[in-house]
Coordinates of C-alpha atoms in Angstrom, one line a residue:
Chain A
D1 CA 13.2 12.4 10.9
T2 CA 11.3 11.1 8.2
A3 CA 11.8 7.2 7.9
V4 CA 10.8 6.4 4.2
S5 CA 11.3 9.5 2.0
Q6 CA 10.4 10.1 -2.0
T7 CA 11.7 12.7 -4.1
P8 CA 10.3 14.6 -5.9
K9 CA 6.5 14.7 -4.2
Y10 CA 5.4 16.0 -7.5
L11 CA 6.3 15.4 -11.4
V12 CA 4.8 16.8 -14.3
T13 CA 6.7 16.1 -17.5
Q14 CA 5.6 15.8 -21.4
M15 CA 4.8 12.1 -22.9
G16 CA 8.3 10.7 -24.2
N17 CA 10.6 11.9 -21.5
D18 CA 12.5 9.7 -19.1
K19 CA 12.5 10.5 -15.5
S20 CA 13.4 9.3 -12.1
I21 CA 12.2 9.0 -8.8
K22 CA 14.4 8.5 -5.7
C23 CA 13.5 6.7 -2.4
E24 CA 15.6 6.6 0.5
Q25 CA 15.0 5.0 3.9
N26 CA 17.0 5.5 7.4
L27 CA 15.4 2.5 9.3
G28 CA 18.2 0.0 8.4
H29 CA 15.5 -2.2 6.6
D30 CA 16.6 -4.9 4.1
T31 CA 13.6 -4.9 1.8
M32 CA 12.4 -1.9 -0.3
Y33 CA 9.4 -1.8 -2.6
W34 CA 7.7 0.2 -5.2
Y35 CA 4.2 0.5 -5.7
K36 CA 1.9 2.1 -8.3
Q37 CA -1.7 3.7 -7.0
D38 CA -4.0 4.7 -9.8
S39 CA -6.9 7.1 -10.0
K40 CA -9.0 4.9 -8.4
K41 CA -6.7 4.6 -5.5
F42 CA -6.1 0.9 -6.5
L43 CA -2.5 0.2 -5.1
K44 CA -0.3 -2.6 -6.7
I45 CA 3.1 -3.9 -6.1
M46 CA 5.8 -3.2 -8.8
F47 CA 9.1 -4.5 -7.7
S48 CA 10.8 -5.6 -4.5
Y49 CA 14.4 -5.6 -3.5
N50 CA 16.0 -7.4 -0.7
N51 CA 19.5 -6.7 0.0
K52 CA 19.9 -4.9 -3.2
E53 CA 18.7 -8.0 -5.1
L54 CA 15.6 -8.1 -7.1
I55 CA 12.9 -10.2 -5.6
I56 CA 9.5 -9.2 -7.2
N57 CA 9.0 -8.2 -10.7
E58 CA 5.6 -7.8 -11.5
T59 CA 4.2 -7.5 -15.0
V60 CA 5.6 -3.8 -15.6
P61 CA 6.6 -2.8 -19.0
N62 CA 10.2 -2.8 -19.3
R63 CA 10.4 1.2 -19.4
F64 CA 10.1 1.0 -15.8
S65 CA 13.7 0.2 -14.3
P66 CA 14.4 0.2 -10.5
K67 CA 17.9 0.5 -9.4
S68 CA 19.0 0.1 -6.0
P69 CA 23.0 1.4 -5.2
D70 CA 22.9 0.3 -1.7
K71 CA 20.2 -0.9 0.7
A72 CA 19.1 2.1 2.1
H73 CA 18.2 3.5 -1.2
L74 CA 15.6 2.2 -4.2
N75 CA 15.1 4.5 -7.3
L76 CA 12.6 4.3 -10.1
H77 CA 13.8 5.3 -13.4
I78 CA 11.1 5.2 -16.5
N79 CA 11.7 5.7 -19.9
S80 CA 9.8 7.2 -22.7
L81 CA 6.9 8.3 -20.6
E82 CA 3.3 7.4 -21.6
L83 CA 0.2 9.3 -20.2
G84 CA -0.9 6.0 -18.8
D85 CA 1.9 5.8 -16.4
S86 CA 0.2 9.3 -14.6
A87 CA -0.5 7.9 -10.9
V88 CA 1.1 8.2 -7.3
Y89 CA 4.1 6.2 -6.9
F90 CA 5.0 4.8 -3.3
C91 CA 8.1 3.3 -1.9
A92 CA 8.0 1.2 1.0
S93 CA 10.4 -0.8 3.4
S94 CA 10.4 -3.7 6.0
P95 CA 13.0 -4.9 8.0
G96 CA 12.9 -8.3 5.8
L97 CA 10.9 -10.8 4.2
A98 CA 9.2 -12.5 6.8
A99 CA 5.3 -12.6 6.9
T100 CA 5.1 -10.2 10.4
D101 CA 7.2 -7.8 8.6
T102 CA 5.5 -4.5 8.4
Q103 CA 5.9 -2.6 5.4
Y104 CA 6.2 1.3 6.1
F105 CA 5.3 3.7 3.3
G106 CA 6.5 6.9 1.9
P107 CA 4.6 9.8 1.2
G108 CA 4.4 9.1 -2.6
T109 CA 5.4 10.9 -5.8
R110 CA 2.3 12.3 -8.0
L111 CA 3.4 11.7 -11.6
T112 CA 1.4 13.3 -14.1
V113 CA 2.5 12.8 -17.5
L114 CA 1.2 15.4 -20.2
Chain B
G1 CA -4.7 -13.3 -9.6
Q2 CA -5.9 -13.0 -6.4
Q3 CA -8.5 -10.0 -6.0
L4 CA -9.7 -8.4 -2.6
N5 CA -12.6 -6.5 -2.8
Q6 CA -13.7 -4.1 -0.4
S7 CA -17.0 -2.9 1.2
P8 CA -18.4 -0.3 1.4
Q9 CA -16.7 1.2 -1.1
S10 CA -17.4 4.5 0.6
M11 CA -19.1 5.1 3.8
F12 CA -20.5 8.9 5.2
I13 CA -21.3 8.6 8.6
Q14 CA -21.9 11.2 11.6
E15 CA -19.2 11.7 14.3
G16 CA -19.8 9.3 17.2
E17 CA -21.1 6.2 14.9
D18 CA -19.4 3.1 14.7
V19 CA -18.1 1.8 11.4
S20 CA -17.9 -1.5 9.8
M21 CA -16.1 -2.6 6.8
N22 CA -15.2 -5.9 5.2
C23 CA -12.6 -7.8 2.4
T24 CA -13.2 -10.8 0.7
S25 CA -11.0 -12.6 -1.4
S26 CA -11.2 -15.2 -4.3
S27 CA -8.4 -17.2 -2.3
I28 CA -7.0 -17.6 1.1
F29 CA -4.3 -15.7 2.5
N30 CA -2.0 -16.6 6.0
T31 CA -2.0 -12.8 6.9
W32 CA -4.8 -10.0 7.0
L33 CA -3.5 -6.5 7.0
W34 CA -5.7 -3.6 7.6
Y35 CA -4.0 0.1 6.6
K36 CA -5.0 3.7 6.7
Q37 CA -4.4 6.4 4.0
E38 CA -4.8 10.0 4.6
P39 CA -4.6 12.7 1.7
G40 CA -1.4 13.0 0.5
E41 CA -0.3 10.5 2.6
G42 CA 1.1 6.9 1.8
P43 CA -0.6 4.1 3.8
V44 CA -0.2 3.3 7.4
L45 CA -0.4 0.2 9.0
L46 CA -3.5 -0.2 11.7
I47 CA -3.7 -4.0 12.6
A48 CA -2.0 -7.1 11.8
L49 CA -3.7 -10.8 12.0
Y50 CA -2.0 -14.0 11.8
K51 CA -4.3 -16.5 12.7
A52 CA -8.0 -17.6 11.3
G53 CA -10.4 -16.5 13.8
E54 CA -8.1 -14.0 15.5
L55 CA -9.7 -10.9 16.7
T56 CA -7.3 -7.9 17.3
S57 CA -7.9 -4.3 18.5
N58 CA -5.9 -1.2 18.7
G59 CA -7.7 1.3 20.4
R60 CA -10.9 2.0 19.0
L61 CA -10.4 0.1 16.1
T62 CA -11.1 -3.9 16.2
A63 CA -10.2 -6.3 13.2
Q64 CA -11.0 -9.9 12.4
F65 CA -9.4 -12.6 10.4
G66 CA -12.2 -14.7 8.8
I67 CA -12.2 -18.5 9.7
T68 CA -12.3 -19.4 6.1
R69 CA -9.0 -17.4 5.8
K70 CA -11.1 -15.6 2.8
D71 CA -12.1 -12.6 4.5
S72 CA -11.3 -10.2 7.1
F73 CA -13.4 -7.2 9.1
L74 CA -12.8 -3.6 10.5
N75 CA -14.9 -2.2 13.2
I76 CA -14.1 1.4 13.9
S77 CA -16.1 2.6 17.1
A78 CA -17.1 6.1 18.4
S79 CA -16.0 7.7 15.4
I80 CA -13.9 11.1 15.0
P81 CA -12.9 13.7 12.7
S82 CA -9.6 12.2 12.2
D83 CA -10.9 8.6 11.4
V84 CA -11.4 10.4 7.5
G85 CA -9.5 8.7 4.9
I86 CA -8.9 5.5 3.0
Y87 CA -8.9 2.2 4.8
F88 CA -7.1 -0.7 2.8
C89 CA -6.7 -4.1 3.6
A90 CA -4.3 -6.4 2.3
G91 CA -3.4 -9.9 2.3
R92 CA -0.4 -11.9 2.3
N93 CA 1.1 -15.8 1.9
F94 CA 3.7 -17.2 4.1
G95 CA 6.8 -17.2 1.5
N96 CA 5.4 -14.8 -0.3
E97 CA 6.9 -11.0 0.0
K98 CA 3.9 -9.5 -2.2
L99 CA 1.2 -7.5 -0.4
T100 CA -2.4 -7.6 -2.5
F101 CA -4.2 -4.9 -1.4
G102 CA -8.3 -4.2 -1.4
T103 CA -10.0 -2.0 -3.5
G104 CA -10.4 0.5 -0.2
T105 CA -13.2 1.9 1.6
R106 CA -13.5 5.6 1.5
L107 CA -14.5 6.9 5.2
T108 CA -16.2 10.6 5.3
I109 CA -17.2 12.0 8.7
I110 CA -20.6 14.5 8.6
P111 CA -20.2 17.2 11.2

């Protein structure tokens, strides 16, 4: 059983389109995250939700909108896709917000904007 | 913002050799973590460090939390082919949910 799963694994789309990436965790965790990994492999947090409430919102363009319908799901919707949005997007979850709570990462979604 | 620099950026070693890599920060962290990422996968936690000076092992891996709280080190002994991947350090402060990741060290094992 996959602990943190993401769909799709690969996403190729044209500039200007709107797309969504879905994330689900079956670990019973309260906290979920979205990270972006660029072509140089640099990982940076984008958003974090705790019990469906947004707690971290880094300086991400407002074309990116996360949505958490329940604690087990955190989806990422991206409007008006740009070339610079091409990256690998990782979802992660942790039991809660304690410093000792490990973050478990999903397999990633590779987004390519043409 | 805080930045974590890892060195070396990449390593090419022969199977059986020991590996050392480090991570330095412009400011202090209360928690240091080491992750490994394999191709096509997300990062996986290897070792977590919660106290300055702490030395923790996980099999052939040993990591240390620097005394200044601005650095951490990871050593891998007797490397094997499955050690190939990108190793990331990450820092976190109490009361802050955010993980700040390092720039990564890519490890390649030469047969």
